[in-house]
Tab-separated table of C-alpha atoms in Angstrom:
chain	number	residue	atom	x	y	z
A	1	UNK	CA	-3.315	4.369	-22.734
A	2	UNK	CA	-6.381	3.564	-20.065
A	3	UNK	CA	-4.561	0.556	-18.873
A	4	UNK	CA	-2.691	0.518	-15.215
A	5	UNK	CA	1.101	0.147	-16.599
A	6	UNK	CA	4.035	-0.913	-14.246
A	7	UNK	CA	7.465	-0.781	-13.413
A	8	UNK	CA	8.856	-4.418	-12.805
A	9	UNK	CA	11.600	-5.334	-10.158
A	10	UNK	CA	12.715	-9.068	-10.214
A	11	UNK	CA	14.831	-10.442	-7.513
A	12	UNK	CA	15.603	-13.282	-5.297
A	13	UNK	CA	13.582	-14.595	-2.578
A	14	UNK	CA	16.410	-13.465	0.260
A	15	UNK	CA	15.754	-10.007	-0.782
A	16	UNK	CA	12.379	-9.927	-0.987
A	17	UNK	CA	10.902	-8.793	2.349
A	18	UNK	CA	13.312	-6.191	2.907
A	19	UNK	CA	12.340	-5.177	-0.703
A	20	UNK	CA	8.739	-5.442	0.136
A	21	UNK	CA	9.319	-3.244	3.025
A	22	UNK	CA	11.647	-0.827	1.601
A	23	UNK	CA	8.476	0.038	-0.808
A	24	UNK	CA	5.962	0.062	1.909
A	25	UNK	CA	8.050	2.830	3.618
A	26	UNK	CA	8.274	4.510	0.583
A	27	UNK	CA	4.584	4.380	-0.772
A	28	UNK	CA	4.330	7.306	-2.880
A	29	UNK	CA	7.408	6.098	-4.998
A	30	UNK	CA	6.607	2.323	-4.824
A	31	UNK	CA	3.348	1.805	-5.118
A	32	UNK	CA	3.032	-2.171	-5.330
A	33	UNK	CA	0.023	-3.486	-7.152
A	34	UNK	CA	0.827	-6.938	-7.376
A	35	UNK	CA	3.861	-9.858	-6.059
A	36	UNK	CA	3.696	-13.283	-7.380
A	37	UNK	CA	5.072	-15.884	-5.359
A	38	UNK	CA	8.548	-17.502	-5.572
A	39	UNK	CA	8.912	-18.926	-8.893
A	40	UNK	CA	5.899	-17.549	-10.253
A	41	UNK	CA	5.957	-15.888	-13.766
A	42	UNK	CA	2.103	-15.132	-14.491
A	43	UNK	CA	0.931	-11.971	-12.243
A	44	UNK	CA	-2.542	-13.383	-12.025
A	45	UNK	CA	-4.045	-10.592	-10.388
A	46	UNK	CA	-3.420	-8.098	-12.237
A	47	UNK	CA	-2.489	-9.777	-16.028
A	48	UNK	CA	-3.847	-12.660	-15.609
A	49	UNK	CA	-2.797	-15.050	-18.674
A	50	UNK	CA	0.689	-12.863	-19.055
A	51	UNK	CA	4.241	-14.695	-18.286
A	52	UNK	CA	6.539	-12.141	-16.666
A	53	UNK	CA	9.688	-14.000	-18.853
A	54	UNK	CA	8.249	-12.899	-21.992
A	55	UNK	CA	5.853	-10.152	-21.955
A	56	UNK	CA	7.982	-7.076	-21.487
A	57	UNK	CA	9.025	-5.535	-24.316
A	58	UNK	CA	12.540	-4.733	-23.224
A	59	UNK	CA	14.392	-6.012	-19.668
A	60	UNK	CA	17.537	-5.114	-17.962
A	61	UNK	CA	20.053	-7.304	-15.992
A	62	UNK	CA	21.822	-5.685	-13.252
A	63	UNK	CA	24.324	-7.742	-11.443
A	64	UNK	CA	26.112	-6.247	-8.136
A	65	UNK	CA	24.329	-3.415	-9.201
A	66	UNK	CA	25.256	-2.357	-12.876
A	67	UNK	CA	23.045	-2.440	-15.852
A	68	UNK	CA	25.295	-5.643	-17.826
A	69	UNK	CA	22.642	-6.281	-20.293
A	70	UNK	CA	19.805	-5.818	-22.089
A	71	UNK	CA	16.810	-8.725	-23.317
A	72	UNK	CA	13.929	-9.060	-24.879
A	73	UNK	CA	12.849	-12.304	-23.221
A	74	UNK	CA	14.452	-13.792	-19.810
A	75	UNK	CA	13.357	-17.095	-19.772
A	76	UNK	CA	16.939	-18.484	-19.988
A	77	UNK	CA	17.623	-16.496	-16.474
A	78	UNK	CA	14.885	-17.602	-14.515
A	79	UNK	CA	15.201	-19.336	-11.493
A	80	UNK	CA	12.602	-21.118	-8.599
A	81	UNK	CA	13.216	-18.188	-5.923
A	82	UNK	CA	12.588	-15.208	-8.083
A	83	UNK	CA	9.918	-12.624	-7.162
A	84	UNK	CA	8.347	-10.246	-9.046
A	85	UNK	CA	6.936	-6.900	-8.229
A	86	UNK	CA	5.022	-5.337	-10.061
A	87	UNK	CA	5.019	-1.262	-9.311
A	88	UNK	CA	2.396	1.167	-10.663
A	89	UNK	CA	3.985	3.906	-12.939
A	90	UNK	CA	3.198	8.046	-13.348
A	91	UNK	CA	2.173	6.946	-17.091
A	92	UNK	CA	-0.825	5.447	-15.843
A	93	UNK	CA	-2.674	8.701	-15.496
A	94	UNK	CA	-1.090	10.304	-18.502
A	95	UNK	CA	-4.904	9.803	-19.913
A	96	UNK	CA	-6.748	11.320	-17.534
A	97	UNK	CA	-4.174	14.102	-17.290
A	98	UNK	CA	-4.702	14.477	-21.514
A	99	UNK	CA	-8.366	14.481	-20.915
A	100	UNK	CA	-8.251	17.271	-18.669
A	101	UNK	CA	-5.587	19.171	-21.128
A	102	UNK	CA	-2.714	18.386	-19.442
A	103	UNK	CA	0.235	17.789	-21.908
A	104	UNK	CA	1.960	14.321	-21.413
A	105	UNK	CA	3.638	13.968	-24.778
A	106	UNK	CA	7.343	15.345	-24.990
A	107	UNK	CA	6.697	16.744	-21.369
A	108	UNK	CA	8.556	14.396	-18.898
A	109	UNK	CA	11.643	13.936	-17.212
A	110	UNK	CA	12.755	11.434	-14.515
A	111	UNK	CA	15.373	12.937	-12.059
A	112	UNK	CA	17.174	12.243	-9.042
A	113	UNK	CA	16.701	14.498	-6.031
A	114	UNK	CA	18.520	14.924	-2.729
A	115	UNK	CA	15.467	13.860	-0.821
A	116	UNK	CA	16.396	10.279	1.494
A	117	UNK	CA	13.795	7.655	1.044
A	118	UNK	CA	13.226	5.193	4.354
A	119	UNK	CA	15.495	2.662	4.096
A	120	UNK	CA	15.125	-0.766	4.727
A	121	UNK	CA	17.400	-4.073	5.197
A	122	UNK	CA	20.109	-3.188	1.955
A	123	UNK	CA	17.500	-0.883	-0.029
A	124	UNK	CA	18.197	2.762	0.429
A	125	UNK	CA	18.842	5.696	-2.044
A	126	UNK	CA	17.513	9.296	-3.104
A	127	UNK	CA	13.790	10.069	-4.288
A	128	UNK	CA	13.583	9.754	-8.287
A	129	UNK	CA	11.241	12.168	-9.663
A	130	UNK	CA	9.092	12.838	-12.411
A	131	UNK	CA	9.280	16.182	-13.623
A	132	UNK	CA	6.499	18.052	-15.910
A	133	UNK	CA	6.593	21.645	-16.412
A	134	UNK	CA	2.884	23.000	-16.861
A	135	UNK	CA	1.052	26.597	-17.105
A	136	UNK	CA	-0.188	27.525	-13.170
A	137	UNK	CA	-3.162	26.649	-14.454
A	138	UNK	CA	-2.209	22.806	-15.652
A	139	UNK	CA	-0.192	22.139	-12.306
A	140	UNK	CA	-3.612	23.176	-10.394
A	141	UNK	CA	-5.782	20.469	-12.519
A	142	UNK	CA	-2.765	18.212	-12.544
A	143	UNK	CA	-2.793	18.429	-9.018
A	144	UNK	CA	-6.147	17.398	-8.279
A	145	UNK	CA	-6.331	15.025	-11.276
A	146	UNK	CA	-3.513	12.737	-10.110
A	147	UNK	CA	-4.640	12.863	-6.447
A	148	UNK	CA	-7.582	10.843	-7.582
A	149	UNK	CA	-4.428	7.766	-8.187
A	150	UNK	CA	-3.590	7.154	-4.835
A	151	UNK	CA	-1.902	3.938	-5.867
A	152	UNK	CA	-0.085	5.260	-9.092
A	153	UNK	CA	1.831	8.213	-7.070
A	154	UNK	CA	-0.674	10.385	-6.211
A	155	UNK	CA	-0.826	14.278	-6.025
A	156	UNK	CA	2.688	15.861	-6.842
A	157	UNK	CA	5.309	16.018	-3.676
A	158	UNK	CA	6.991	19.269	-4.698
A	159	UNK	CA	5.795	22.053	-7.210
A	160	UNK	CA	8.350	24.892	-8.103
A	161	UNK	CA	11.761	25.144	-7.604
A	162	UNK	CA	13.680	22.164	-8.646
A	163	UNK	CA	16.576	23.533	-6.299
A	164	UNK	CA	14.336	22.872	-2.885
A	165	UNK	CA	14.607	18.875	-3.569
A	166	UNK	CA	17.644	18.846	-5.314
A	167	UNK	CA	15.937	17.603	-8.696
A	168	UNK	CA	19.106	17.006	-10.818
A	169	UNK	CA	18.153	18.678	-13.563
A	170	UNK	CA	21.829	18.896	-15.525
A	171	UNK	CA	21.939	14.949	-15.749
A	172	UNK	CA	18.440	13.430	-15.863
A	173	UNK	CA	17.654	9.761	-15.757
A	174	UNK	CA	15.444	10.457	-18.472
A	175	UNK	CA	14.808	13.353	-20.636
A	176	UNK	CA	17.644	16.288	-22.297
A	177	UNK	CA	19.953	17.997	-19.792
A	178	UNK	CA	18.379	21.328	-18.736
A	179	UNK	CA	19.511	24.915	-18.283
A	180	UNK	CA	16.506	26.682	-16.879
A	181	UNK	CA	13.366	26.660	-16.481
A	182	UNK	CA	11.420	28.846	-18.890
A	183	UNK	CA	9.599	31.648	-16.828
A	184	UNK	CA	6.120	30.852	-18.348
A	185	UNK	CA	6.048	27.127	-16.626
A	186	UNK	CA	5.944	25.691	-13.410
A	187	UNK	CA	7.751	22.625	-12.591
A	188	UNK	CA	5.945	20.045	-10.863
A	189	UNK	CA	7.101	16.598	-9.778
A	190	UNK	CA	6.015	13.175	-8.943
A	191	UNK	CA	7.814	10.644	-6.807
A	192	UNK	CA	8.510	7.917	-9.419
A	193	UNK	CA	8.799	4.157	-9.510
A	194	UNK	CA	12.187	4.549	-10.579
A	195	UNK	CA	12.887	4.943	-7.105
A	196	UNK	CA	13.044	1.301	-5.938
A	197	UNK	CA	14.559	-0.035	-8.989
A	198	UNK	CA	17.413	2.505	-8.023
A	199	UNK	CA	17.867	1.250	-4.570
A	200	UNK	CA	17.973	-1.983	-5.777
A	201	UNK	CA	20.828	-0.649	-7.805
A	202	UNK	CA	22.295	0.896	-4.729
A	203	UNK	CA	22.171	-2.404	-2.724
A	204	UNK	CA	24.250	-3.731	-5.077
A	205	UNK	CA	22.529	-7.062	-4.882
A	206	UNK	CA	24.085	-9.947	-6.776
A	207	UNK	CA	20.986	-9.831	-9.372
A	208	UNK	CA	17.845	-8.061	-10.262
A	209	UNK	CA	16.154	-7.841	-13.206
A	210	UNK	CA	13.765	-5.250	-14.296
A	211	UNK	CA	12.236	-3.438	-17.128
A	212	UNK	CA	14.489	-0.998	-18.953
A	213	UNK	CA	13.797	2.502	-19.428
A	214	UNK	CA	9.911	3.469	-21.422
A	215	UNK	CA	9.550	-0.576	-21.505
A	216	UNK	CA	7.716	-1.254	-18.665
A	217	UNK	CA	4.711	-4.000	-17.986
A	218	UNK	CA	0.772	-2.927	-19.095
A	219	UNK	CA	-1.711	-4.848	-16.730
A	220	UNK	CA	-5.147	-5.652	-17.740
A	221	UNK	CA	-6.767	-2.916	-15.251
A	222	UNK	CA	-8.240	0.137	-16.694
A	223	UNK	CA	-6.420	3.089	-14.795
A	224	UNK	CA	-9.864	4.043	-13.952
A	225	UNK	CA	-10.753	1.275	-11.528
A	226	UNK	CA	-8.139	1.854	-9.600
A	227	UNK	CA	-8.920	5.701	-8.907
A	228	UNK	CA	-10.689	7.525	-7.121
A	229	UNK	CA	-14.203	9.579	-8.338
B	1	UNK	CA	-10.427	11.209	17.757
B	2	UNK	CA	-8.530	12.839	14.391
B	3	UNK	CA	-5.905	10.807	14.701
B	4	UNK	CA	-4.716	7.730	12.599
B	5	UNK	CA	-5.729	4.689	15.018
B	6	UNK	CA	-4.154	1.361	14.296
B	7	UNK	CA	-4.422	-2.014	14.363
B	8	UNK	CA	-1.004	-3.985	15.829
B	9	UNK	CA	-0.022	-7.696	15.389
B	10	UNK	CA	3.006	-8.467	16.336
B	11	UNK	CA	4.975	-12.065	14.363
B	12	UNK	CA	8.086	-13.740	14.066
B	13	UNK	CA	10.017	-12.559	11.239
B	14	UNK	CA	10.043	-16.186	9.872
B	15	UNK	CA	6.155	-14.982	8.675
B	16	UNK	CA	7.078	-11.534	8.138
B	17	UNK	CA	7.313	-11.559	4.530
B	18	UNK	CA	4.162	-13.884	3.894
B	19	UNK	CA	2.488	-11.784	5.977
B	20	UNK	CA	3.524	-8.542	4.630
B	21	UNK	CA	2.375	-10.236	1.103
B	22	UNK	CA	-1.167	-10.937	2.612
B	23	UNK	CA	-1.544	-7.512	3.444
B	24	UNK	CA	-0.248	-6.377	0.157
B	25	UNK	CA	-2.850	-8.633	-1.843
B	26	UNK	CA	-5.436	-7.833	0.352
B	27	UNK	CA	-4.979	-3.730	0.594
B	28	UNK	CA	-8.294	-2.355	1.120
B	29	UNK	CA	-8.812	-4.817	4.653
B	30	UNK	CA	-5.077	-4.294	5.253
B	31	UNK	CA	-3.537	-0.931	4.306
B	32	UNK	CA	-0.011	-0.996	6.107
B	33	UNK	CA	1.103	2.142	7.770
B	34	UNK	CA	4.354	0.644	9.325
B	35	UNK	CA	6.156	-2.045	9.708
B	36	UNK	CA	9.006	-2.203	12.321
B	37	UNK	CA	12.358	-3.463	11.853
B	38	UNK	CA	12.780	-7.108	13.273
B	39	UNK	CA	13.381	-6.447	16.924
B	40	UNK	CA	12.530	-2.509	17.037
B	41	UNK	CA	9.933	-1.350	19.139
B	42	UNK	CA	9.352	2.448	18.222
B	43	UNK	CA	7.436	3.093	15.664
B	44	UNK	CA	9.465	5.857	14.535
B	45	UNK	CA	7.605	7.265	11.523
B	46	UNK	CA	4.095	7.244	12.845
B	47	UNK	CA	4.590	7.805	16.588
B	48	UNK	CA	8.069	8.827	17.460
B	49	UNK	CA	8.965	7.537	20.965
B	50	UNK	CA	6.394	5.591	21.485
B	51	UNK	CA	7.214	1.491	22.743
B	52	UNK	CA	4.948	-0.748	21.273
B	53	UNK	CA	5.702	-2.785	23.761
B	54	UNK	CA	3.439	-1.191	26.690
B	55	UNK	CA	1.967	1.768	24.424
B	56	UNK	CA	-0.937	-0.356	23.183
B	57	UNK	CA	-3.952	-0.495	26.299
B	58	UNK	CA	-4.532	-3.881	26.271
B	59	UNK	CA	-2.974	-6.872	24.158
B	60	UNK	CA	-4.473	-10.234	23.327
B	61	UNK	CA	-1.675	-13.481	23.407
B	62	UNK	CA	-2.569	-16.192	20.771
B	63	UNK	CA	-0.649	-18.954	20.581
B	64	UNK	CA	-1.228	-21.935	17.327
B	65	UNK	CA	-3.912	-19.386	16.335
B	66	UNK	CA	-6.101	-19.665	19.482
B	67	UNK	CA	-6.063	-16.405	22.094
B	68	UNK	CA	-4.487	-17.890	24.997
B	69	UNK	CA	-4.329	-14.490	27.583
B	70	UNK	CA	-4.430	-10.938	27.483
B	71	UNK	CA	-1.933	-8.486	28.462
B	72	UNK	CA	-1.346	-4.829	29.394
B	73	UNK	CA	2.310	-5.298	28.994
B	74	UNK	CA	4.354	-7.507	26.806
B	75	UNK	CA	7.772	-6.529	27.584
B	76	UNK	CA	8.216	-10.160	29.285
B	77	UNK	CA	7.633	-11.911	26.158
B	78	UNK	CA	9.495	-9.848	23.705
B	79	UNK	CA	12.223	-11.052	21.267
B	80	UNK	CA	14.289	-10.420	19.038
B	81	UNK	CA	12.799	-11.421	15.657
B	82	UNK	CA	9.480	-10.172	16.110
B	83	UNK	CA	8.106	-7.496	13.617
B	84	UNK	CA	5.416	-5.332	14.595
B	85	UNK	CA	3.174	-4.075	11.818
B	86	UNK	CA	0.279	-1.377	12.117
B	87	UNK	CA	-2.515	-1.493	10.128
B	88	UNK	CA	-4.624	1.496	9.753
B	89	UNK	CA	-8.214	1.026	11.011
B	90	UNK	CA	-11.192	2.480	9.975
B	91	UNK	CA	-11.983	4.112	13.326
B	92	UNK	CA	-9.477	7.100	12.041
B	93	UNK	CA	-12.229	8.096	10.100
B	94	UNK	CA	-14.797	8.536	12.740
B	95	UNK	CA	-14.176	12.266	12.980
B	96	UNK	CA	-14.807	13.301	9.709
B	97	UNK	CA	-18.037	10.675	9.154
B	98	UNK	CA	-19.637	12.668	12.845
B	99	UNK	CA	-18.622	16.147	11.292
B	100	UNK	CA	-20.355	14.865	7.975
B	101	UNK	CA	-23.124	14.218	10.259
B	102	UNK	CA	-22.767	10.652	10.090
B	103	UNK	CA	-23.469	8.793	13.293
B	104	UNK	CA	-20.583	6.610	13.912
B	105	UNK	CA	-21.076	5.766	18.087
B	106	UNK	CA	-22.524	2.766	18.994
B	107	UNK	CA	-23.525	1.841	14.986
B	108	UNK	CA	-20.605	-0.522	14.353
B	109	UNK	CA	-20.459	-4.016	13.782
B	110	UNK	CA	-17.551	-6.045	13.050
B	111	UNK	CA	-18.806	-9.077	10.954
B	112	UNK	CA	-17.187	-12.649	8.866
B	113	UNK	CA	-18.642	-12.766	5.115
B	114	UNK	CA	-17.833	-15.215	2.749
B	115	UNK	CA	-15.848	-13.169	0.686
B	116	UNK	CA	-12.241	-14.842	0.183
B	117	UNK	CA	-9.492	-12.788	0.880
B	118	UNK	CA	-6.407	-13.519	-1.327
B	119	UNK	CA	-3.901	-15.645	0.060
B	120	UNK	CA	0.047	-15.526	1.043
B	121	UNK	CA	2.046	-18.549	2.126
B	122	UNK	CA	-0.078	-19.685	5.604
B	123	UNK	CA	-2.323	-16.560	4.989
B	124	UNK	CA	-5.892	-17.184	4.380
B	125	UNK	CA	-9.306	-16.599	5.507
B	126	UNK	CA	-12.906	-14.389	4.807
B	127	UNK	CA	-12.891	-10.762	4.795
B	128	UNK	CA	-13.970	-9.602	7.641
B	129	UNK	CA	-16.061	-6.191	7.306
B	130	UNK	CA	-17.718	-3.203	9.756
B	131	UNK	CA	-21.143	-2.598	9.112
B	132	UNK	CA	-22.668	0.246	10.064
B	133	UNK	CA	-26.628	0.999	9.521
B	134	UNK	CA	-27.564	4.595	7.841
B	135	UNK	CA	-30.267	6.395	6.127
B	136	UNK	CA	-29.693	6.466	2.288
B	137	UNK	CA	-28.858	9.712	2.594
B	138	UNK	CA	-25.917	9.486	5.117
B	139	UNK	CA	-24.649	6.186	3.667
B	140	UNK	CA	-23.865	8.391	0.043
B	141	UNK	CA	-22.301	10.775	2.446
B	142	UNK	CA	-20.574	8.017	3.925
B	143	UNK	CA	-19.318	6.524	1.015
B	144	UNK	CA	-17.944	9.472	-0.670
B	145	UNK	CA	-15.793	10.942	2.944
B	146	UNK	CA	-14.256	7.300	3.379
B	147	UNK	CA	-13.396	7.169	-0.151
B	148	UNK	CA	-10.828	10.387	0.634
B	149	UNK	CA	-9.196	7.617	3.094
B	150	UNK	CA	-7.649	5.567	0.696
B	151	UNK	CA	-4.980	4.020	3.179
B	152	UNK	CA	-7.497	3.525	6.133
B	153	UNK	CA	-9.830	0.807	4.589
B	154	UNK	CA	-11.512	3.625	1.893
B	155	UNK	CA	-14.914	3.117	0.211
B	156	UNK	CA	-17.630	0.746	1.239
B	157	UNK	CA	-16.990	-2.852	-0.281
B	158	UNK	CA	-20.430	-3.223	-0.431
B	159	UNK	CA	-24.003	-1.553	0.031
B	160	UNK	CA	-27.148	-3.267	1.104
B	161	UNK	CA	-28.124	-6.851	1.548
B	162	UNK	CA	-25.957	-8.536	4.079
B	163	UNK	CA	-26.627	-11.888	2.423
B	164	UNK	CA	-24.969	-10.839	-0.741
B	165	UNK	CA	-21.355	-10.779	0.695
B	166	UNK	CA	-22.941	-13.669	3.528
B	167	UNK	CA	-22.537	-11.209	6.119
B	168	UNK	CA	-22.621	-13.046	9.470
B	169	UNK	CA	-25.186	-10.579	11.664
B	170	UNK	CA	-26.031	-13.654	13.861
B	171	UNK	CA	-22.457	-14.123	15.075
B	172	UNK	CA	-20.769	-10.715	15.058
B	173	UNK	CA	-17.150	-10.254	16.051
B	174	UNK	CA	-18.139	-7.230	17.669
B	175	UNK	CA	-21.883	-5.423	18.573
B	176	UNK	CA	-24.758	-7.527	19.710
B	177	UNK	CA	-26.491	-10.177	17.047
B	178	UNK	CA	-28.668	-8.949	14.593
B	179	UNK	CA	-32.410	-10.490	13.261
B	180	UNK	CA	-33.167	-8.373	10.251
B	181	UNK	CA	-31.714	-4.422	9.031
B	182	UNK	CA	-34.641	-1.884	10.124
B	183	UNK	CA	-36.435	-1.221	6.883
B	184	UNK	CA	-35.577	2.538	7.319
B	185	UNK	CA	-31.624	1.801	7.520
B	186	UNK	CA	-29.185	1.021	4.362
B	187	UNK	CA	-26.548	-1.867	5.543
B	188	UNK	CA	-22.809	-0.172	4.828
B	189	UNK	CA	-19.955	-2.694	4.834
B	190	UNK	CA	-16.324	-1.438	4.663
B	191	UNK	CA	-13.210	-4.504	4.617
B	192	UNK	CA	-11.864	-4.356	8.067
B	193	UNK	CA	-8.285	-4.276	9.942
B	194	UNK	CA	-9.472	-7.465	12.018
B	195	UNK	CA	-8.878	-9.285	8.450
B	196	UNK	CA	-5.348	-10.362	8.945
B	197	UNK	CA	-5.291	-10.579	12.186
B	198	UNK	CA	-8.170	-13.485	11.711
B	199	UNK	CA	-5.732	-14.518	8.906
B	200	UNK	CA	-2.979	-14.767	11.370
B	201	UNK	CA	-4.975	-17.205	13.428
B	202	UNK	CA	-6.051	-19.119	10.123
B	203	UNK	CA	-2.901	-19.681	9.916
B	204	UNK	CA	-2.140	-21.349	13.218
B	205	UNK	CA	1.775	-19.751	13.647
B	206	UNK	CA	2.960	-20.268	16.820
B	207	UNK	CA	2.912	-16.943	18.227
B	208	UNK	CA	1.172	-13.347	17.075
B	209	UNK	CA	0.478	-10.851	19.496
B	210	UNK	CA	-2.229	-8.492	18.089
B	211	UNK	CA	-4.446	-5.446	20.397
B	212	UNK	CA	-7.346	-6.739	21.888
B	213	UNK	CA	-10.513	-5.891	20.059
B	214	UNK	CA	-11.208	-2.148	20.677
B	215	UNK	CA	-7.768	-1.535	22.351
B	216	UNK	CA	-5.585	-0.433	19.224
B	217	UNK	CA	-2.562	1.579	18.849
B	218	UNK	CA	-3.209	5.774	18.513
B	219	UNK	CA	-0.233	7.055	16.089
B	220	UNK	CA	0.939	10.733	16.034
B	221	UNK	CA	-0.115	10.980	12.343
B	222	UNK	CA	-3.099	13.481	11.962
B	223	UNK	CA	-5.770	11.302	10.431
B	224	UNK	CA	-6.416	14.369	7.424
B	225	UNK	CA	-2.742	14.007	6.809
B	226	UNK	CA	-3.725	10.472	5.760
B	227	UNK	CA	-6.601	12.015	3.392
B	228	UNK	CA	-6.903	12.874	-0.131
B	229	UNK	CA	-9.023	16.405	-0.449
């Protein structure tokens, strides 16, 4: 908690521009806060110190596109033209949403939406979303709290009803199936950084490797330097 | 005036991806706002219809990093792997310093420090900044409207004495040389759009096209729909 935390994408130098691109077009979902170079495993910028093979608690291999397995360290795997991205993730400002008394805990689900992101080169897909249900009152400061992270998702993109984007609510990413939403909350949602790990998926390129699921990468930047007053 | 102005340079998409890096690394002197497909020359997302080809008012040629002649047309030397990227310029937020009461007309400087900029592959050079001279009062005002443009250049860099960041006021890019800041005047430095394309010339690539100084691209985009509240 306080520290910028990350999503991380891994993939091959032939992919990387249009990958680079894909998130530019796609800002609010892919925010990227740092790239290493080909080969590079230490994202000096942002961790410096850290190796990128080891310091993830959990990663997942995808090949052609499918999750095929899971590891704790990747070091085995690596090769001279892998790049790393490093993508700032909604859990960064679950502090300064607690401080303002904006439940995080127990309160979060990552769904897919019907909303087309920009494509670019292979890299195309739906919006993934974070989804919080909060009193009118929460979703107002949650609103202006997380506009103050311009470069961890920002303000929400939709508030209401989950039907208007398509939020998938009967088989989230993340998060129990849901019925309904209960009349006393408002739903509001984030674009997420799932969202370019999932058009990697979608490309179906012959390898990427990124964190798995509530294992992603904490930088040594306090969320608060990188917001706004 | 109120709309999202641009900077353009135009490379081969050999350097696309180091240069896309650069600008990544080096976000608050290069905040993206498009990047074209290799080839295209409508910037669809931020001005529809537009052809960026003859839609810029004047264009400056530079060839092994040196500005070899300008142009009000570059359809002639077009091809097919070059990628056009706009980068958002502080001018966009002109409108809302002069409605803040912030003088912005002839009180703009466009300056080398010696700050480093992060490199990317052939990418490298100083960060080049505007400086603009206000009253103490007007440069707090200052610094707290540009800081709701997070994706056009954002907050001052730096406040004060020009020496500290080795501000070049006897050489200026842009605005006539300067002896000493009037005692009655704060010095108020913001990382400019000119940084990559000076990084681009660094670099000494065969070929970038860019818009000659104070001739940049005017997108569609509403420059308060580029703002944070």
């Amino acid at each position: 908690m306080g520290y910028v935390q990350c999503n991380l994408v891994i993939l091959r130098k032939a992919f990387a521009f249009d990958f680079l691109l894909y998130c530019q077009r796609n800002q609010r979902a892919c925010p990227v806060l740092e790239v290493c170079d080909p080969g590079e495993t230490e994202p000096r910028l942002s961790a410096p110190g850290a190796d990128l093979r080891t310091d993830v608690p959990r990663y997942a291999v995808y090949r052609e596109g499918r999750s095929v397995q899971d590891e704790t360290d990747i070091s085995h795997l690596w090769e001279p033209d892998f790049v790393s991205f490093l993508i700032g993730s909604g859990i960064t400002f679950d502090e300064a949403l607690e401080r303002a008394g904006v439940p995080t805990d127990k309160n979060r689900w990552v769904l897919r939406t019907n909303l087309p992101t920009q494509p670019a080169g292979p890299f195309h897909g739906p919006l993934i979303v974070t989804m919080r249900w909060l009193t009118p009152q929460q979703a107002i400061v949650a609103t202006q709290v997380t506009s103050r992270f311009p470069f961890n998702h920002g303000a929400p993109i939709h508030i209401g009803d989950p039907d208007a984007i398509g939020a998938d609510l009967k088989n989230p990413m993340l998060g129990p199936p849901v019925s309904a939403v209960p009349k006393e909350f408002v739903s509001v949602f984030w674009a997420c950084g799932v969202t370019p790990q999932a058009a990697a998926e979608a490309a179906k390129i012959d390898l990427m490797i990124a964190h798995a699921p509530g294992h992603g990468f904490i930088t040594d930047l306090k969320a608060d330097q990188l917001c706004l007053p």
